XYZ file of C-alpha atoms in Angstrom:
569
model
C -43.906 -11.609 -18.122
C -40.685 -9.814 -19.098
C -41.502 -7.025 -16.641
C -42.034 -9.576 -13.862
C -38.681 -11.252 -14.658
C -36.938 -7.880 -14.565
C -38.572 -7.158 -11.181
C -37.280 -10.459 -9.779
C -33.799 -9.710 -11.139
C -33.794 -6.329 -9.376
C -34.815 -7.956 -6.112
C -32.072 -10.553 -6.598
C -29.420 -7.865 -7.110
C -30.728 -5.830 -4.179
C -30.529 -8.906 -1.950
C -26.879 -9.429 -2.888
C -26.134 -5.742 -2.357
C -27.606 -5.876 1.137
C -25.432 -8.893 1.950
C -22.211 -7.110 0.991
C -19.752 -6.379 3.791
C -19.039 -2.768 2.874
C -16.951 -1.820 5.874
C -14.143 -4.408 6.038
C -11.708 -2.234 4.093
C -12.296 0.913 6.137
C -10.295 -0.246 9.157
C -8.138 -3.077 7.880
C -4.362 -3.481 8.077
C -2.927 -4.149 4.614
C 0.362 -6.038 4.801
C 2.582 -5.704 1.708
C 4.632 -8.740 0.705
C 7.444 -8.912 -1.818
C 7.164 -12.588 -2.804
C 10.849 -13.003 -3.617
C 11.907 -11.764 -0.166
C 9.278 -13.227 2.169
C 9.728 -17.015 2.418
C 11.406 -19.686 0.290
C 9.626 -23.053 0.450
C 11.861 -25.185 -1.771
C 15.418 -24.079 -0.964
C 16.199 -22.415 -4.293
C 17.028 -19.130 -2.539
C 14.037 -17.174 -3.842
C 10.734 -16.572 -2.067
C 7.616 -18.158 -3.539
C 3.864 -18.565 -3.166
C 4.102 -21.773 -1.156
C 6.379 -19.932 1.227
C 3.669 -17.354 1.797
C 1.099 -20.112 2.381
C 3.351 -21.644 5.022
C 3.361 -18.380 7.000
C -0.339 -17.503 7.030
C -0.635 -18.207 10.749
C 1.885 -15.401 11.247
C -0.767 -12.942 10.048
C -3.448 -14.500 12.228
C -1.179 -14.116 15.252
C -0.512 -10.474 14.377
C -4.170 -9.645 13.778
C -3.551 -8.844 10.104
C -6.664 -9.175 7.938
C -5.454 -8.246 4.441
C -2.364 -9.097 2.395
C -1.144 -7.055 -0.553
C 0.963 -9.187 -2.887
C 3.267 -7.427 -5.351
C 3.280 -8.949 -8.866
C 3.550 -12.716 -9.237
C 2.460 -12.688 -12.890
C 4.770 -13.990 -15.614
C 7.515 -11.424 -16.111
C 10.888 -10.798 -17.731
C 11.948 -9.408 -14.319
C 13.360 -6.131 -15.576
C 11.563 -4.224 -12.816
C 11.086 -6.904 -10.158
C 7.824 -8.140 -11.682
C 6.313 -4.840 -12.786
C 6.973 -5.712 -16.442
C 4.315 -8.336 -17.085
C 4.511 -10.687 -20.046
C 1.312 -12.640 -19.291
C -1.416 -11.418 -16.913
C -3.050 -14.859 -16.731
C -0.004 -16.850 -15.623
C 1.992 -17.199 -12.419
C 5.696 -16.686 -13.012
C 7.519 -19.997 -12.614
C 9.976 -18.340 -10.230
C 7.123 -18.119 -7.727
C 5.355 -21.394 -8.439
C 2.226 -22.433 -10.306
C -1.416 -21.459 -10.557
C -2.186 -24.470 -8.363
C 0.050 -22.928 -5.704
C -1.896 -19.681 -5.995
C -5.230 -21.485 -5.720
C -3.953 -23.277 -2.628
C -2.912 -19.922 -1.143
C -6.408 -18.540 -1.717
C -8.011 -21.609 -0.136
C -5.775 -21.432 2.951
C -6.386 -17.695 3.302
C -10.137 -18.232 3.133
C -9.908 -20.746 6.001
C -8.291 -18.006 8.105
C -10.640 -15.227 6.984
C -7.778 -13.386 5.281
C -8.199 -11.286 2.147
C -5.778 -10.758 -0.745
C -5.131 -7.642 -2.817
C -3.069 -7.958 -5.993
C -1.035 -5.330 -7.789
C -2.829 -4.357 -10.993
C -0.115 -3.101 -13.346
C -1.997 -1.592 -16.274
C -0.129 1.610 -17.078
C 2.272 -0.567 -19.040
C 3.126 -4.171 -19.805
C 6.452 -5.871 -20.314
C 8.112 -5.553 -23.711
C 7.967 -9.336 -24.168
C 4.208 -9.385 -23.712
C 2.516 -10.983 -26.739
C 0.341 -7.893 -27.142
C 3.364 -5.644 -27.557
C 5.089 -8.033 -29.945
C 1.975 -8.043 -32.134
C 1.643 -4.285 -31.820
C 5.153 -3.882 -33.191
C 4.090 -6.013 -36.170
C 0.844 -4.003 -36.561
C -1.301 -7.084 -36.150
C -4.878 -6.032 -35.376
C -6.441 -5.516 -32.922
C -3.093 -4.983 -31.153
C -1.789 -2.301 -33.522
C -2.868 0.557 -31.256
C -2.731 -1.165 -27.872
C 0.263 1.029 -26.991
C 1.179 4.710 -27.337
C 3.021 5.025 -30.675
C 4.161 8.289 -32.258
C 6.125 9.235 -35.344
C 9.538 10.846 -35.011
C 9.461 14.615 -34.667
C 12.131 14.829 -37.363
C 15.070 12.900 -38.781
C 18.455 14.513 -38.192
C 21.429 12.994 -40.038
C 19.491 9.762 -40.309
C 18.644 9.677 -36.576
C 14.970 9.902 -35.522
C 14.265 12.434 -32.755
C 11.583 11.747 -30.086
C 8.127 13.327 -30.406
C 8.747 15.552 -27.376
C 11.103 16.132 -24.442
C 9.399 13.935 -21.862
C 11.724 12.055 -19.512
C 11.165 8.628 -17.996
C 10.728 8.221 -14.236
C 13.748 6.029 -13.554
C 16.231 8.138 -15.481
C 14.603 11.541 -15.439
C 17.709 13.621 -16.086
C 19.306 11.524 -18.794
C 16.613 9.255 -20.211
C 13.905 9.957 -22.752
C 10.409 8.562 -22.209
C 10.458 7.475 -25.855
C 12.100 4.455 -27.464
C 12.582 4.044 -31.207
C 11.392 0.745 -32.676
C 13.250 0.032 -35.871
C 10.810 -2.591 -37.100
C 7.711 -0.426 -36.754
C 9.579 2.800 -37.575
C 7.925 4.667 -34.698
C 8.602 5.660 -31.109
C 6.679 4.105 -28.234
C 6.101 5.782 -24.879
C 7.591 4.293 -21.701
C 7.192 6.440 -18.629
C 9.317 3.931 -16.742
C 11.846 1.517 -18.323
C 12.184 0.968 -22.092
C 11.129 -2.609 -21.319
C 7.799 -1.246 -19.989
C 5.838 0.175 -22.961
C 2.784 2.258 -22.011
C -0.686 1.066 -22.917
C -3.104 3.339 -24.740
C -5.804 3.040 -22.069
C -8.257 4.999 -24.178
C -8.392 2.082 -26.612
C -11.660 0.175 -26.109
C -10.023 -3.144 -26.994
C -7.414 -2.587 -24.296
C -10.089 -1.745 -21.737
C -12.006 -4.902 -22.594
C -8.844 -6.982 -22.224
C -8.177 -5.430 -18.816
C -11.719 -6.139 -17.637
C -11.217 -9.794 -18.580
C -8.000 -9.847 -16.535
C -9.718 -8.283 -13.528
C -12.590 -10.771 -13.767
C -10.176 -13.700 -14.009
C -8.510 -12.830 -10.691
C -11.740 -11.805 -8.972
C -13.138 -15.217 -9.842
C -10.191 -16.720 -7.992
C -11.303 -14.886 -4.879
C -9.076 -11.808 -4.623
C -10.558 -8.927 -2.644
C -9.285 -6.126 -4.831
C -6.374 -4.461 -6.557
C -3.755 -1.838 -5.958
C -3.685 0.366 -9.053
C 0.025 0.702 -9.682
C 1.228 4.084 -10.996
C -2.342 5.403 -11.282
C -1.380 9.045 -12.023
C 0.435 7.884 -15.177
C -2.505 6.110 -16.869
C -3.007 8.964 -19.338
C -0.804 11.757 -20.610
C -1.392 15.079 -22.320
C -3.363 14.399 -25.492
C -1.452 17.081 -27.379
C 1.913 15.687 -26.242
C 3.238 19.120 -25.352
C 6.749 18.885 -23.990
C 7.075 21.825 -21.603
C 6.381 20.028 -18.336
C 6.722 16.691 -16.563
C 3.169 17.240 -15.333
C 1.956 16.654 -18.867
C 2.686 12.976 -18.216
C 0.481 12.482 -15.136
C -2.820 13.152 -13.351
C -4.775 13.875 -16.510
C -8.614 14.186 -16.406
C -8.914 11.064 -18.571
C -7.331 9.046 -15.758
C -10.242 9.802 -13.431
C -12.765 8.973 -16.169
C -11.025 5.666 -16.796
C -10.960 4.747 -13.078
C -14.642 5.669 -12.736
C -15.561 3.282 -15.547
C -13.557 0.505 -13.928
C -14.996 1.279 -10.457
C -18.505 0.746 -11.817
C -17.320 -2.507 -13.351
C -15.867 -3.631 -10.007
C -18.965 -2.593 -8.046
C -21.139 -4.516 -10.471
C -19.033 -7.619 -9.872
C -19.378 -7.206 -6.088
C -23.157 -6.904 -6.313
C -23.501 -9.935 -8.577
C -21.247 -12.157 -6.476
C -22.044 -10.879 -2.986
C -20.083 -11.615 0.172
C -17.881 -8.536 0.460
C -17.103 -5.393 -1.447
C -14.124 -5.665 -3.800
C -11.870 -2.621 -3.733
C -9.427 -0.491 -5.685
C -6.487 1.134 -3.893
C -4.627 3.871 -5.777
C -0.881 4.338 -5.702
C -0.921 8.081 -6.302
C 2.358 9.865 -5.596
C 0.872 13.287 -6.237
C 0.362 16.452 -4.221
C -2.330 16.120 -1.553
C -5.051 18.002 -3.402
C -4.542 15.905 -6.525
C -4.241 12.600 -4.654
C -7.518 13.322 -2.846
C -9.276 13.462 -6.227
C -8.753 9.700 -6.551
C -11.585 9.164 -4.042
C -14.102 10.670 -6.413
C -17.536 11.398 -4.918
C -20.597 9.360 -3.928
C -22.145 10.288 -7.250
C -18.918 9.679 -9.192
C -16.897 7.044 -7.294
C -13.288 6.337 -8.208
C -10.986 4.295 -5.977
C -11.973 3.278 -2.466
C -8.927 5.194 -1.300
C -5.521 6.362 -2.468
C -2.633 5.566 -0.172
C -1.502 8.586 1.816
C 2.291 8.701 1.635
C 2.667 11.691 3.947
C 4.294 9.594 6.704
C 6.836 8.305 4.182
C 8.160 11.847 3.977
C 9.363 11.680 7.575
C 13.081 11.453 6.921
C 14.619 13.452 9.767
C 14.097 13.946 13.524
C 11.019 16.072 14.200
C 9.498 18.018 17.064
C 5.922 17.703 18.340
C 4.601 20.366 15.991
C 5.983 18.635 12.917
C 4.205 15.384 13.805
C 0.998 17.392 14.091
C 1.635 19.179 10.794
C 2.395 15.989 8.839
C -0.900 14.426 9.888
C -2.978 17.596 9.586
C -1.549 18.409 6.160
C -3.197 15.305 4.692
C -6.356 15.382 6.815
C -7.216 18.841 5.461
C -7.661 17.327 1.997
C -9.538 14.185 3.081
C -13.067 14.362 1.626
C -15.953 14.095 4.088
C -16.997 10.532 4.773
C -13.831 8.978 3.333
C -11.078 7.063 5.128
C -7.343 7.625 4.972
C -4.910 4.838 4.178
C -1.609 5.546 5.923
C 1.653 4.215 4.517
C 4.938 4.645 6.390
C 7.171 2.635 4.046
C 6.914 0.418 0.969
C 9.009 -1.402 -1.634
C 9.997 1.799 -3.438
C 11.560 3.651 -0.515
C 13.757 3.288 2.547
C 12.505 1.741 5.751
C 11.458 4.361 8.267
C 14.084 3.458 10.885
C 16.796 3.879 8.261
C 15.396 7.169 6.982
C 15.768 8.718 10.422
C 16.988 6.669 13.410
C 15.877 3.163 14.479
C 13.663 4.531 17.276
C 11.399 6.049 14.637
C 10.336 2.559 13.539
C 8.289 2.295 16.726
C 7.082 5.886 16.797
C 5.806 6.063 13.220
C 4.253 2.580 13.355
C 2.376 3.519 16.526
C 1.183 6.767 14.966
C -0.062 5.150 11.756
C -1.888 2.371 13.624
C -3.843 4.810 15.801
C -4.814 7.322 13.132
C -8.360 6.925 11.747
C -8.742 4.727 8.688
C -6.759 1.971 7.027
C -3.046 1.389 7.515
C -0.565 -0.163 5.116
C 2.471 -1.931 6.557
C 5.524 -3.301 4.778
C 6.792 -6.809 5.483
C 9.198 -6.826 8.417
C 7.725 -3.639 9.863
C 6.331 -5.721 12.723
C 9.894 -6.357 13.922
C 11.305 -2.952 12.984
C 13.379 -4.202 10.049
C 15.966 -1.727 8.776
C 17.712 -1.271 5.451
C 20.655 -3.577 4.873
C 23.890 -3.429 2.937
C 24.120 -4.406 -0.746
C 27.341 -5.053 -2.634
C 27.532 -4.324 -6.381
C 27.392 -8.061 -7.071
C 24.138 -8.386 -5.106
C 22.184 -5.673 -6.957
C 18.831 -6.909 -8.276
C 17.013 -3.606 -8.717
C 18.455 -2.913 -12.144
C 15.870 -0.250 -12.912
C 16.793 1.803 -9.856
C 20.499 1.069 -9.911
C 20.186 -1.018 -6.756
C 18.907 1.934 -4.757
C 15.755 0.133 -3.600
C 17.398 -3.197 -2.770
C 18.488 -2.320 0.812
C 14.815 -2.075 1.855
C 13.935 -5.350 0.091
C 16.176 -7.780 1.944
C 14.985 -11.122 3.281
C 12.248 -11.349 5.899
C 13.902 -12.173 9.227
C 12.130 -15.179 10.748
C 14.783 -16.521 13.101
C 18.568 -16.702 13.595
C 19.153 -19.792 11.448
C 20.508 -19.934 7.895
C 19.430 -16.949 5.784
C 17.376 -15.580 8.693
C 15.000 -18.542 8.431
C 13.951 -17.357 4.976
C 15.542 -20.330 3.219
C 17.547 -23.469 3.921
C 19.939 -22.196 1.235
C 22.781 -19.905 2.281
C 22.828 -18.459 -1.263
C 19.732 -16.344 -1.823
C 18.286 -13.976 -4.418
C 18.880 -11.055 -2.077
C 20.978 -11.234 1.100
C 19.914 -11.125 4.740
C 20.436 -8.041 6.837
C 23.387 -8.446 9.200
C 21.207 -7.764 12.269
C 18.936 -10.797 11.807
C 20.579 -12.702 14.688
C 18.886 -10.387 17.191
C 16.123 -8.810 15.084
C 13.825 -11.631 14.050
C 10.278 -12.886 14.632
C 11.176 -15.890 16.808
C 13.322 -13.815 19.174
C 10.870 -10.931 19.462
C 7.895 -13.162 20.191
C 9.583 -14.138 23.459
C 10.581 -10.632 24.512
C 8.192 -8.454 26.509
C 9.618 -5.196 25.169
C 9.669 -6.063 21.480
C 8.354 -4.448 18.335
C 6.498 -7.654 17.474
C 4.479 -7.621 20.694
C 3.970 -3.871 20.409
C 2.518 -4.441 16.927
C 0.173 -7.139 18.262
C -1.049 -4.789 20.999
C -1.804 -2.076 18.459
C -3.504 -4.501 16.093
C -5.780 -5.764 18.880
C -6.605 -2.183 19.850
C -7.680 -1.465 16.273
C -10.504 -3.997 16.715
C -12.235 -1.663 19.175
C -15.034 0.655 18.089
C -12.958 3.512 19.452
C -10.372 3.095 16.700
C -12.905 2.063 14.083
C -15.367 4.913 14.426
C -14.226 6.989 17.403
C -13.558 10.710 17.490
C -10.067 11.843 16.495
C -8.201 14.746 18.078
C -4.514 15.576 18.114
C -2.372 18.310 19.611
C 1.211 19.569 19.541
C 2.534 20.955 22.803
C 5.304 23.442 22.112
C 6.705 23.978 25.604
C 6.960 20.266 26.387
C 7.812 19.343 22.774
C 5.471 16.373 22.657
C 2.686 15.237 20.346
C -0.584 13.791 21.656
C -3.239 11.885 19.731
C -6.609 11.078 21.301
C -9.323 8.675 20.116
C -12.596 8.484 22.029
C -15.893 6.613 21.775
C -18.518 6.621 24.493
C -16.547 6.093 27.751
C -13.466 4.603 26.111
C -10.471 6.889 25.510
C -7.123 6.094 23.911
C -4.090 8.377 24.077
C -0.851 8.179 22.112
C 1.861 10.457 23.440
C 5.117 10.853 21.517
C 8.269 12.483 22.841
C 10.569 13.287 19.907
C 13.128 14.859 22.253
C 16.580 13.301 22.392
C 16.781 13.793 26.162
C 14.743 12.672 29.187
C 11.578 14.718 29.759
C 9.344 14.995 32.824
C 5.895 16.131 31.714
C 2.680 16.895 33.571
C 0.318 14.986 31.288
C -2.817 15.739 33.300
C -2.303 19.428 32.560
C -2.414 18.631 28.851
C -5.424 16.285 28.926
C -8.958 17.634 28.738
C -10.826 16.076 31.691
C -7.835 13.916 32.667
C -8.729 10.416 33.931
C -7.894 9.290 37.443
C -6.474 6.023 36.203
C -5.080 4.829 32.846
C -3.772 1.512 31.631
C -0.688 1.198 29.436
C -1.747 -0.596 26.239
C 1.716 -0.668 24.749
C 4.859 1.411 24.420
C 7.863 1.806 22.182
C 10.554 -0.707 23.032
C 12.764 1.984 24.583
C 10.037 3.617 26.720
C 10.379 1.351 29.766
C 6.631 0.916 30.401
C 5.088 -2.557 30.626
C 1.807 -3.144 28.850
C -1.051 -3.723 31.239
C 0.470 -1.588 33.997
C -1.695 1.161 35.476
C -0.879 4.780 36.163
C -2.761 7.017 38.593
C -3.177 10.783 38.474
C -0.008 11.332 40.469
C 2.032 9.267 37.997
C 0.588 11.232 35.086
C 1.455 14.494 36.850
C 5.146 13.545 36.759
C 5.337 11.364 33.692
C 8.840 10.409 32.596
C 9.626 10.168 28.884
C 12.845 8.533 27.807
C 14.445 9.929 24.611
C 12.590 9.271 21.343
C 9.838 7.225 22.965
C 6.068 6.845 22.807
C 3.351 5.355 25.016
C -0.284 4.363 24.429
C -2.757 4.650 27.330
C -6.422 3.794 27.542
C -9.343 4.223 29.925
C -12.448 2.070 30.391
C -12.139 -0.369 27.514
C -15.532 -2.086 27.132
C -15.358 -5.722 28.239
C -17.684 -6.869 25.467
C -17.451 -4.648 22.430
C -20.846 -4.208 20.825
C -21.169 -3.396 17.173
C -21.308 0.363 16.852
C -24.245 2.143 15.283
C -21.845 3.466 12.666
C -20.721 -0.075 11.788
C -24.318 -1.280 11.514
C -25.077 1.704 9.328
C -22.175 0.781 7.002
C -23.430 -2.789 6.634
C -26.926 -1.662 5.733
C -25.871 0.683 2.955
């Protein structure tokens, strides 16, 4: 009888596994929101969860399928929410748990998925677990990384080693003395962010409860914040910064938690829940965060290679940036391209504004998943911050210019709030760079983004062949995606002067007729227009521009064999 019951259970689990949508994350667009900068619903000058709920149709219009929400947990706000005091509560600055539940319900109606930041390298110093750890109250005594002083010199304790913290690498120790406990604790970031001992079984069990709590609310997965820092050198040797990151134990830990997540997906069915790794490491090391089929880790680490574009480039450099990462991509895995995020400058401000279009177009047409940062759909740029307006205390205000208010329209506070006094200011260009204005303009970044998003729904961009080429003499970069009879070309001219290029000479089996899908706002080509062979022979590129062509788009896209194969795994 017991054997029969076990057999039925196995069939039950297998049935759920077969029903899982295992491919949704392989081609999705993940849109990162900073809740305090996106939309204010109650006029207090700070963005909130209800504000996000009020703008969900914005994502539907754009063709966005997945939202990544940076921390909304209870926090002391020393690092803009990345210092969590309670993992089970919504911070009152953003609303209530009822507001979050309403957000999930409204997203489900629109077939949108939500990814949360999972901040588990450290907690906030006001977290109850840390307070009890200071007091050596079990089981919390060893929840964090505590070490004795190396020595006492003239009554002053010296840190266990010479490790530096990330935010103040040159002048800040990674160790903080706690007078009450008479020990140092490790903080790889701020002193207000003590590091967990993730090898502690009690800590791991607590974290699994947290993950289950949010999965039960319907979230589709988690971004593993600061993944390379989960473990540090067990011997605490002090000769290298690398002792603090990318340790073998980190991969073992993620593997354990991947199995836990997969088990949840199988038991609950519907779709596969995912882990996304934030891994600012060299390419070879970052690629390890995929794991293998036999030893799975995260579903993908973000590739930050396009975030390193910080100066004008020629065609070869575009090719090199992409190829540099693709060489390390394991077989059968998908890339996840990021061009900007909350920790860096917006791409148009790193180089010149025209690069907002160029890099967005490139990332959207590369194979795999793409991560976009709020406001990227309208080409938002960094803004100006006065000393009085600094909110990024951990980074000295350096990250604030890329975190300014989302620009909805040209009304008060860029349509972000009815209040003229806001947590962070608006960028001064919001009168002409905003969603409402760009929706009405033919040559706008908003409509360009929509064109690209719609194109990503084709099998050609989901599973099609990828080729790319630099052309030295013409100084252009060409990307080609192809599937059956459908071909898509992206051609970028990084030159700062007008170019006339014979594109047919550069295309293998050039088509007789192409249709313009979309173009950078400065390119001068209308979407939907057609170009014959003669036009391609004498194609005119305006400075710093890019154009997307296609041939023979199928009228009724059928599900590809590759997609069906994914669903049947």
